[in-house]
Amino acid sequence: MKPRTLSIVAGVSYIIIFFAAIFANFFVLESILKAPLEIIQQNHIMVRFGILAFMLTVVFDVVVAWALYEIYKEHPLSKLSTYFRMMHAAIMGVAIFTLPVALSSNTGQEILKQVDTFNIIWLIGLFFFGIHLILLGKIIEKPKMVAFFLIVAGIMYMIDTGAHFMLPNYKAYASIFLALVAIPSIIGEMSFTIWLLVKGGKEKS
């Protein structure tokens, strides 16, 4: 494929990931955390769609990893960056296995335990995703502002994961860590997505 086509594929895949992740996280997981047994028993169809949405994020994460590798494969860090994103996708795939178990759970405590297990495994995956973002920022170089925010987001993902396991009172600072991760991540990844769709690959066409 031409670099321009690959950039569009990566950009569209990113958009699919964004929307699928937003639905799965904020409409499904958050609902389960607020009323676990009620959601599983009365709105299990939404939960099943949430699981499907998480599966789609993994599929398109792999597509993004492939497309970015093809675009930047001449860069010495491209292969390493791809490996770390693939590690993240693989770990996320493992995490998803915990969610169907929640559907067959009979108590709210069992459901919350499965969701907690999912979050822990996913959190570990985000550590490797953070490394991918740091490498990606060094690979793309331009636009410099996008590269900068990708690197910062990657560092924040790693710090947040480390803090989860190192700080006994992490919950007291959870909102601060969330902001430190979310702000550079949204700016960096959304900006990169727009750049891929608008300008990506044109200089090599």
PDB file of C-alpha atoms in Angstrom:
ATOM      1  CA  MET A   1       0.000   0.000   0.000  1.00  0.00           C
ATOM      2  CA  LYS A   2       1.013   3.607  -0.552  1.00  0.00           C
ATOM      3  CA  PRO A   3       1.967   5.630   2.547  1.00  0.00           C
ATOM      4  CA  ARG A   4      -1.084   7.849   2.069  1.00  0.00           C
ATOM      5  CA  THR A   5      -3.429   4.848   2.062  1.00  0.00           C
ATOM      6  CA  LEU A   6      -1.732   3.399   5.120  1.00  0.00           C
ATOM      7  CA  SER A   7      -2.102   6.733   6.939  1.00  0.00           C
ATOM      8  CA  ILE A   8      -5.827   6.804   6.230  1.00  0.00           C
ATOM      9  CA  VAL A   9      -6.179   3.193   7.396  1.00  0.00           C
ATOM     10  CA  ALA A  10      -4.357   4.063  10.639  1.00  0.00           C
ATOM     11  CA  GLY A  11      -6.418   7.227  11.146  1.00  0.00           C
ATOM     12  CA  VAL A  12      -9.774   5.520  10.566  1.00  0.00           C
ATOM     13  CA  SER A  13      -8.726   2.642  12.846  1.00  0.00           C
ATOM     14  CA  TYR A  14      -7.832   5.142  15.573  1.00  0.00           C
ATOM     15  CA  ILE A  15     -11.298   6.705  15.302  1.00  0.00           C
ATOM     16  CA  ILE A  16     -12.943   3.285  15.617  1.00  0.00           C
ATOM     17  CA  ILE A  17     -10.800   2.581  18.690  1.00  0.00           C
ATOM     18  CA  PHE A  18     -11.791   5.903  20.278  1.00  0.00           C
ATOM     19  CA  PHE A  19     -15.524   5.362  19.871  1.00  0.00           C
ATOM     20  CA  ALA A  20     -15.441   1.672  20.808  1.00  0.00           C
ATOM     21  CA  ALA A  21     -13.355   2.394  23.917  1.00  0.00           C
ATOM     22  CA  ILE A  22     -15.595   5.281  25.004  1.00  0.00           C
ATOM     23  CA  PHE A  23     -18.705   3.098  24.726  1.00  0.00           C
ATOM     24  CA  ALA A  24     -17.117   0.098  26.460  1.00  0.00           C
ATOM     25  CA  ASN A  25     -15.607   2.147  29.271  1.00  0.00           C
ATOM     26  CA  PHE A  26     -18.070   4.894  30.058  1.00  0.00           C
ATOM     27  CA  PHE A  27     -21.353   3.269  29.077  1.00  0.00           C
ATOM     28  CA  VAL A  28     -20.667  -0.333  30.081  1.00  0.00           C
ATOM     29  CA  LEU A  29     -17.930  -0.652  32.716  1.00  0.00           C
ATOM     30  CA  GLU A  30     -19.006   2.472  34.601  1.00  0.00           C
ATOM     31  CA  SER A  31     -22.600   1.203  34.653  1.00  0.00           C
ATOM     32  CA  ILE A  32     -21.466  -2.163  35.995  1.00  0.00           C
ATOM     33  CA  LEU A  33     -19.440  -0.524  38.756  1.00  0.00           C
ATOM     34  CA  LYS A  34     -22.476   1.497  39.877  1.00  0.00           C
ATOM     35  CA  ALA A  35     -24.978  -1.388  39.836  1.00  0.00           C
ATOM     36  CA  PRO A  36     -23.213  -4.680  39.022  1.00  0.00           C
ATOM     37  CA  LEU A  37     -25.941  -7.259  39.552  1.00  0.00           C
ATOM     38  CA  GLU A  38     -28.734  -5.115  38.109  1.00  0.00           C
ATOM     39  CA  ILE A  39     -26.818  -4.313  34.919  1.00  0.00           C
ATOM     40  CA  ILE A  40     -25.759  -7.926  34.334  1.00  0.00           C
ATOM     41  CA  GLN A  41     -29.257  -9.286  34.904  1.00  0.00           C
ATOM     42  CA  GLN A  42     -31.401  -6.553  33.353  1.00  0.00           C
ATOM     43  CA  ASN A  43     -29.161  -5.077  30.669  1.00  0.00           C
ATOM     44  CA  HIS A  44     -26.885  -7.955  29.728  1.00  0.00           C
ATOM     45  CA  ILE A  45     -27.219  -7.119  26.010  1.00  0.00           C
ATOM     46  CA  MET A  46     -25.414  -3.823  26.602  1.00  0.00           C
ATOM     47  CA  VAL A  47     -22.673  -5.691  28.457  1.00  0.00           C
ATOM     48  CA  ARG A  48     -22.294  -8.097  25.529  1.00  0.00           C
ATOM     49  CA  PHE A  49     -21.980  -5.143  23.155  1.00  0.00           C
ATOM     50  CA  GLY A  50     -19.389  -3.702  25.526  1.00  0.00           C
ATOM     51  CA  ILE A  51     -17.350  -6.896  25.314  1.00  0.00           C
ATOM     52  CA  LEU A  52     -17.627  -6.763  21.519  1.00  0.00           C
ATOM     53  CA  ALA A  53     -16.478  -3.129  21.591  1.00  0.00           C
ATOM     54  CA  PHE A  54     -13.402  -4.087  23.612  1.00  0.00           C
ATOM     55  CA  MET A  55     -12.671  -6.853  21.089  1.00  0.00           C
ATOM     56  CA  LEU A  56     -12.888  -4.316  18.262  1.00  0.00           C
ATOM     57  CA  THR A  57     -10.364  -2.068  20.021  1.00  0.00           C
ATOM     58  CA  VAL A  58      -7.919  -4.983  20.084  1.00  0.00           C
ATOM     59  CA  VAL A  59      -8.503  -5.794  16.398  1.00  0.00           C
ATOM     60  CA  PHE A  60      -7.984  -2.214  15.268  1.00  0.00           C
ATOM     61  CA  ASP A  61      -5.066  -1.753  17.657  1.00  0.00           C
ATOM     62  CA  VAL A  62      -3.322  -4.470  15.659  1.00  0.00           C
ATOM     63  CA  VAL A  63      -4.325  -2.735  12.407  1.00  0.00           C
ATOM     64  CA  VAL A  64      -2.857   0.547  13.673  1.00  0.00           C
ATOM     65  CA  ALA A  65       0.354  -1.215  14.744  1.00  0.00           C
ATOM     66  CA  TRP A  66       0.690  -2.781  11.278  1.00  0.00           C
ATOM     67  CA  ALA A  67      -0.093   0.443   9.390  1.00  0.00           C
ATOM     68  CA  LEU A  68       2.328   2.542  11.434  1.00  0.00           C
ATOM     69  CA  TYR A  69       5.060  -0.043  11.006  1.00  0.00           C
ATOM     70  CA  GLU A  70       4.578  -0.007   7.230  1.00  0.00           C
ATOM     71  CA  ILE A  71       4.686   3.790   7.163  1.00  0.00           C
ATOM     72  CA  TYR A  72       7.779   4.166   9.336  1.00  0.00           C
ATOM     73  CA  LYS A  73       9.549   0.840   8.806  1.00  0.00           C
ATOM     74  CA  GLU A  74      12.720   2.595   7.659  1.00  0.00           C
ATOM     75  CA  HIS A  75      13.127   4.118  11.109  1.00  0.00           C
ATOM     76  CA  PRO A  76      15.317   1.987  13.442  1.00  0.00           C
ATOM     77  CA  LEU A  77      12.792   2.251  16.305  1.00  0.00           C
ATOM     78  CA  SER A  78       9.738   1.286  14.241  1.00  0.00           C
ATOM     79  CA  LYS A  79       9.925  -2.458  14.836  1.00  0.00           C
ATOM     80  CA  LEU A  80      10.442  -2.019  18.588  1.00  0.00           C
ATOM     81  CA  SER A  81       7.515   0.405  18.780  1.00  0.00           C
ATOM     82  CA  THR A  82       5.320  -2.102  16.950  1.00  0.00           C
ATOM     83  CA  TYR A  83       6.293  -4.895  19.352  1.00  0.00           C
ATOM     84  CA  PHE A  84       5.246  -2.847  22.380  1.00  0.00           C
ATOM     85  CA  ARG A  85       1.883  -1.934  20.822  1.00  0.00           C
ATOM     86  CA  MET A  86       1.309  -5.581  19.954  1.00  0.00           C
ATOM     87  CA  MET A  87       2.143  -6.527  23.563  1.00  0.00           C
ATOM     88  CA  HIS A  88      -0.500  -4.058  24.712  1.00  0.00           C
ATOM     89  CA  ALA A  89      -3.060  -5.539  22.289  1.00  0.00           C
ATOM     90  CA  ALA A  90      -2.261  -9.098  23.418  1.00  0.00           C
ATOM     91  CA  ILE A  91      -2.597  -8.227  27.103  1.00  0.00           C
ATOM     92  CA  MET A  92      -5.853  -6.405  26.398  1.00  0.00           C
ATOM     93  CA  GLY A  93      -7.104  -9.520  24.628  1.00  0.00           C
ATOM     94  CA  VAL A  94      -6.349 -11.575  27.729  1.00  0.00           C
ATOM     95  CA  ALA A  95      -8.137  -9.034  29.936  1.00  0.00           C
ATOM     96  CA  ILE A  96     -11.321  -9.344  27.876  1.00  0.00           C
ATOM     97  CA  PHE A  97     -11.597 -13.029  28.879  1.00  0.00           C
ATOM     98  CA  THR A  98     -12.606 -11.922  32.386  1.00  0.00           C
ATOM     99  CA  LEU A  99     -15.717 -10.057  31.233  1.00  0.00           C
ATOM    100  CA  PRO A 100     -17.821 -12.965  29.878  1.00  0.00           C
ATOM    101  CA  VAL A 101     -17.283 -14.647  33.259  1.00  0.00           C
ATOM    102  CA  ALA A 102     -19.022 -11.666  34.867  1.00  0.00           C
ATOM    103  CA  LEU A 103     -22.126 -12.441  32.806  1.00  0.00           C
ATOM    104  CA  SER A 104     -22.506 -15.795  34.556  1.00  0.00           C
ATOM    105  CA  SER A 105     -21.781 -14.448  38.047  1.00  0.00           C
ATOM    106  CA  ASN A 106     -24.589 -14.551  40.601  1.00  0.00           C
ATOM    107  CA  THR A 107     -23.533 -11.847  43.030  1.00  0.00           C
ATOM    108  CA  GLY A 108     -22.451  -8.239  42.729  1.00  0.00           C
ATOM    109  CA  GLN A 109     -19.222  -9.057  44.542  1.00  0.00           C
ATOM    110  CA  GLU A 110     -18.265 -11.714  41.988  1.00  0.00           C
ATOM    111  CA  ILE A 111     -19.031  -9.334  39.116  1.00  0.00           C
ATOM    112  CA  LEU A 112     -16.942  -6.542  40.619  1.00  0.00           C
ATOM    113  CA  LYS A 113     -14.083  -9.010  41.171  1.00  0.00           C
ATOM    114  CA  GLN A 114     -14.068  -9.869  37.459  1.00  0.00           C
ATOM    115  CA  VAL A 115     -14.170  -6.193  36.454  1.00  0.00           C
ATOM    116  CA  ASP A 116     -11.335  -5.458  38.890  1.00  0.00           C
ATOM    117  CA  THR A 117      -9.278  -8.283  37.361  1.00  0.00           C
ATOM    118  CA  PHE A 118      -9.972  -6.850  33.903  1.00  0.00           C
ATOM    119  CA  ASN A 119      -8.810  -3.392  35.010  1.00  0.00           C
ATOM    120  CA  ILE A 120      -5.597  -4.733  36.569  1.00  0.00           C
ATOM    121  CA  ILE A 121      -4.624  -6.697  33.449  1.00  0.00           C
ATOM    122  CA  TRP A 122      -5.540  -3.766  31.205  1.00  0.00           C
ATOM    123  CA  LEU A 123      -3.476  -1.450  33.415  1.00  0.00           C
ATOM    124  CA  ILE A 124      -0.418  -3.631  32.897  1.00  0.00           C
ATOM    125  CA  GLY A 125      -1.004  -3.468  29.155  1.00  0.00           C
ATOM    126  CA  LEU A 126      -1.123   0.334  29.294  1.00  0.00           C
ATOM    127  CA  PHE A 127       2.421   0.358  30.682  1.00  0.00           C
ATOM    128  CA  PHE A 128       3.662  -1.197  27.436  1.00  0.00           C
ATOM    129  CA  PHE A 129       1.364   1.073  25.433  1.00  0.00           C
ATOM    130  CA  GLY A 130       3.088   3.997  27.125  1.00  0.00           C
ATOM    131  CA  ILE A 131       6.468   2.762  25.885  1.00  0.00           C
ATOM    132  CA  HIS A 132       4.972   2.487  22.390  1.00  0.00           C
ATOM    133  CA  LEU A 133       3.808   6.118  22.517  1.00  0.00           C
ATOM    134  CA  ILE A 134       7.232   7.333  23.638  1.00  0.00           C
ATOM    135  CA  LEU A 135       8.903   5.492  20.770  1.00  0.00           C
ATOM    136  CA  LEU A 136       6.223   6.655  18.323  1.00  0.00           C
ATOM    137  CA  GLY A 137       6.827  10.271  19.320  1.00  0.00           C
ATOM    138  CA  LYS A 138      10.537   9.834  18.610  1.00  0.00           C
ATOM    139  CA  ILE A 139       9.775   8.121  15.296  1.00  0.00           C
ATOM    140  CA  ILE A 140       7.391  10.664  13.777  1.00  0.00           C
ATOM    141  CA  GLU A 141       9.402  13.723  14.925  1.00  0.00           C
ATOM    142  CA  LYS A 142       7.024  16.022  13.012  1.00  0.00           C
ATOM    143  CA  PRO A 143       4.668  17.688  13.746  1.00  0.00           C
ATOM    144  CA  LYS A 144       6.824  18.446  16.786  1.00  0.00           C
ATOM    145  CA  MET A 145       3.882  19.347  19.020  1.00  0.00           C
ATOM    146  CA  VAL A 146       2.136  16.047  18.277  1.00  0.00           C
ATOM    147  CA  ALA A 147       5.355  14.113  18.902  1.00  0.00           C
ATOM    148  CA  PHE A 148       5.844  15.983  22.181  1.00  0.00           C
ATOM    149  CA  PHE A 149       2.369  15.155  23.506  1.00  0.00           C
ATOM    150  CA  LEU A 150       2.696  11.501  22.451  1.00  0.00           C
ATOM    151  CA  ILE A 151       5.929  11.214  24.427  1.00  0.00           C
ATOM    152  CA  VAL A 152       4.436  12.957  27.463  1.00  0.00           C
ATOM    153  CA  ALA A 153       1.325  10.745  27.285  1.00  0.00           C
ATOM    154  CA  GLY A 154       3.506   7.651  27.132  1.00  0.00           C
ATOM    155  CA  ILE A 155       5.476   8.731  30.194  1.00  0.00           C
ATOM    156  CA  MET A 156       2.240   9.461  32.079  1.00  0.00           C
ATOM    157  CA  TYR A 157       0.806   6.024  31.235  1.00  0.00           C
ATOM    158  CA  MET A 158       3.909   4.403  32.685  1.00  0.00           C
ATOM    159  CA  ILE A 159       3.894   6.588  35.791  1.00  0.00           C
ATOM    160  CA  ASP A 160       0.184   5.957  36.382  1.00  0.00           C
ATOM    161  CA  THR A 161       0.582   2.182  36.127  1.00  0.00           C
ATOM    162  CA  GLY A 162       3.575   2.297  38.453  1.00  0.00           C
ATOM    163  CA  ALA A 163       1.653   4.454  40.944  1.00  0.00           C
ATOM    164  CA  HIS A 164      -1.262   1.988  40.968  1.00  0.00           C
ATOM    165  CA  PHE A 165       1.033  -0.747  42.250  1.00  0.00           C
ATOM    166  CA  MET A 166       3.441   1.345  44.334  1.00  0.00           C
ATOM    167  CA  LEU A 167       1.110   3.709  46.206  1.00  0.00           C
ATOM    168  CA  PRO A 168      -1.090   2.077  48.876  1.00  0.00           C
ATOM    169  CA  ASN A 169      -3.293   5.198  48.891  1.00  0.00           C
ATOM    170  CA  TYR A 170      -3.468   5.595  45.108  1.00  0.00           C
ATOM    171  CA  LYS A 171      -7.222   6.259  45.225  1.00  0.00           C
ATOM    172  CA  ALA A 172      -6.560   9.502  47.092  1.00  0.00           C
ATOM    173  CA  TYR A 173      -4.652  10.797  44.064  1.00  0.00           C
ATOM    174  CA  ALA A 174      -6.597   8.955  41.351  1.00  0.00           C
ATOM    175  CA  SER A 175      -8.215  12.088  39.892  1.00  0.00           C
ATOM    176  CA  ILE A 176      -4.830  13.809  39.606  1.00  0.00           C
ATOM    177  CA  PHE A 177      -3.264  10.840  37.831  1.00  0.00           C
ATOM    178  CA  LEU A 178      -6.288  10.565  35.557  1.00  0.00           C
ATOM    179  CA  ALA A 179      -5.827  14.183  34.453  1.00  0.00           C
ATOM    180  CA  LEU A 180      -2.080  13.716  33.970  1.00  0.00           C
ATOM    181  CA  VAL A 181      -2.760  10.768  31.657  1.00  0.00           C
ATOM    182  CA  ALA A 182      -5.917  11.952  29.909  1.00  0.00           C
ATOM    183  CA  ILE A 183      -4.869  15.471  28.888  1.00  0.00           C
ATOM    184  CA  PRO A 184      -1.654  14.680  26.968  1.00  0.00           C
ATOM    185  CA  SER A 185      -3.136  11.410  25.685  1.00  0.00           C
ATOM    186  CA  ILE A 186      -6.252  13.032  24.220  1.00  0.00           C
ATOM    187  CA  ILE A 187      -4.306  15.946  22.740  1.00  0.00           C
ATOM    188  CA  GLY A 188      -1.498  13.767  21.391  1.00  0.00           C
ATOM    189  CA  GLU A 189      -3.480  10.825  20.011  1.00  0.00           C
ATOM    190  CA  MET A 190      -6.373  12.889  18.630  1.00  0.00           C
ATOM    191  CA  SER A 191      -3.946  15.312  16.983  1.00  0.00           C
ATOM    192  CA  PHE A 192      -1.992  12.408  15.526  1.00  0.00           C
ATOM    193  CA  THR A 193      -5.208  10.853  14.215  1.00  0.00           C
ATOM    194  CA  ILE A 194      -6.223  14.101  12.494  1.00  0.00           C
ATOM    195  CA  TRP A 195      -2.733  14.477  11.058  1.00  0.00           C
ATOM    196  CA  LEU A 196      -2.805  10.920   9.702  1.00  0.00           C
ATOM    197  CA  LEU A 197      -6.139  11.561   7.988  1.00  0.00           C
ATOM    198  CA  VAL A 198      -5.262  15.006   6.610  1.00  0.00           C
ATOM    199  CA  LYS A 199      -1.536  14.999   5.900  1.00  0.00           C
ATOM    200  CA  GLY A 200      -0.081  11.585   6.682  1.00  0.00           C
ATOM    201  CA  GLY A 201       1.844   9.930   3.870  1.00  0.00           C
ATOM    202  CA  LYS A 202       1.511  12.806   1.413  1.00  0.00           C
ATOM    203  CA  GLU A 203       5.184  13.713   1.538  1.00  0.00           C
ATOM    204  CA  LYS A 204       6.029  10.139   0.441  1.00  0.00           C
ATOM    205  CA  SER A 205       3.314   9.741  -2.203  1.00  0.00           C
TER     206      SER A 205
END
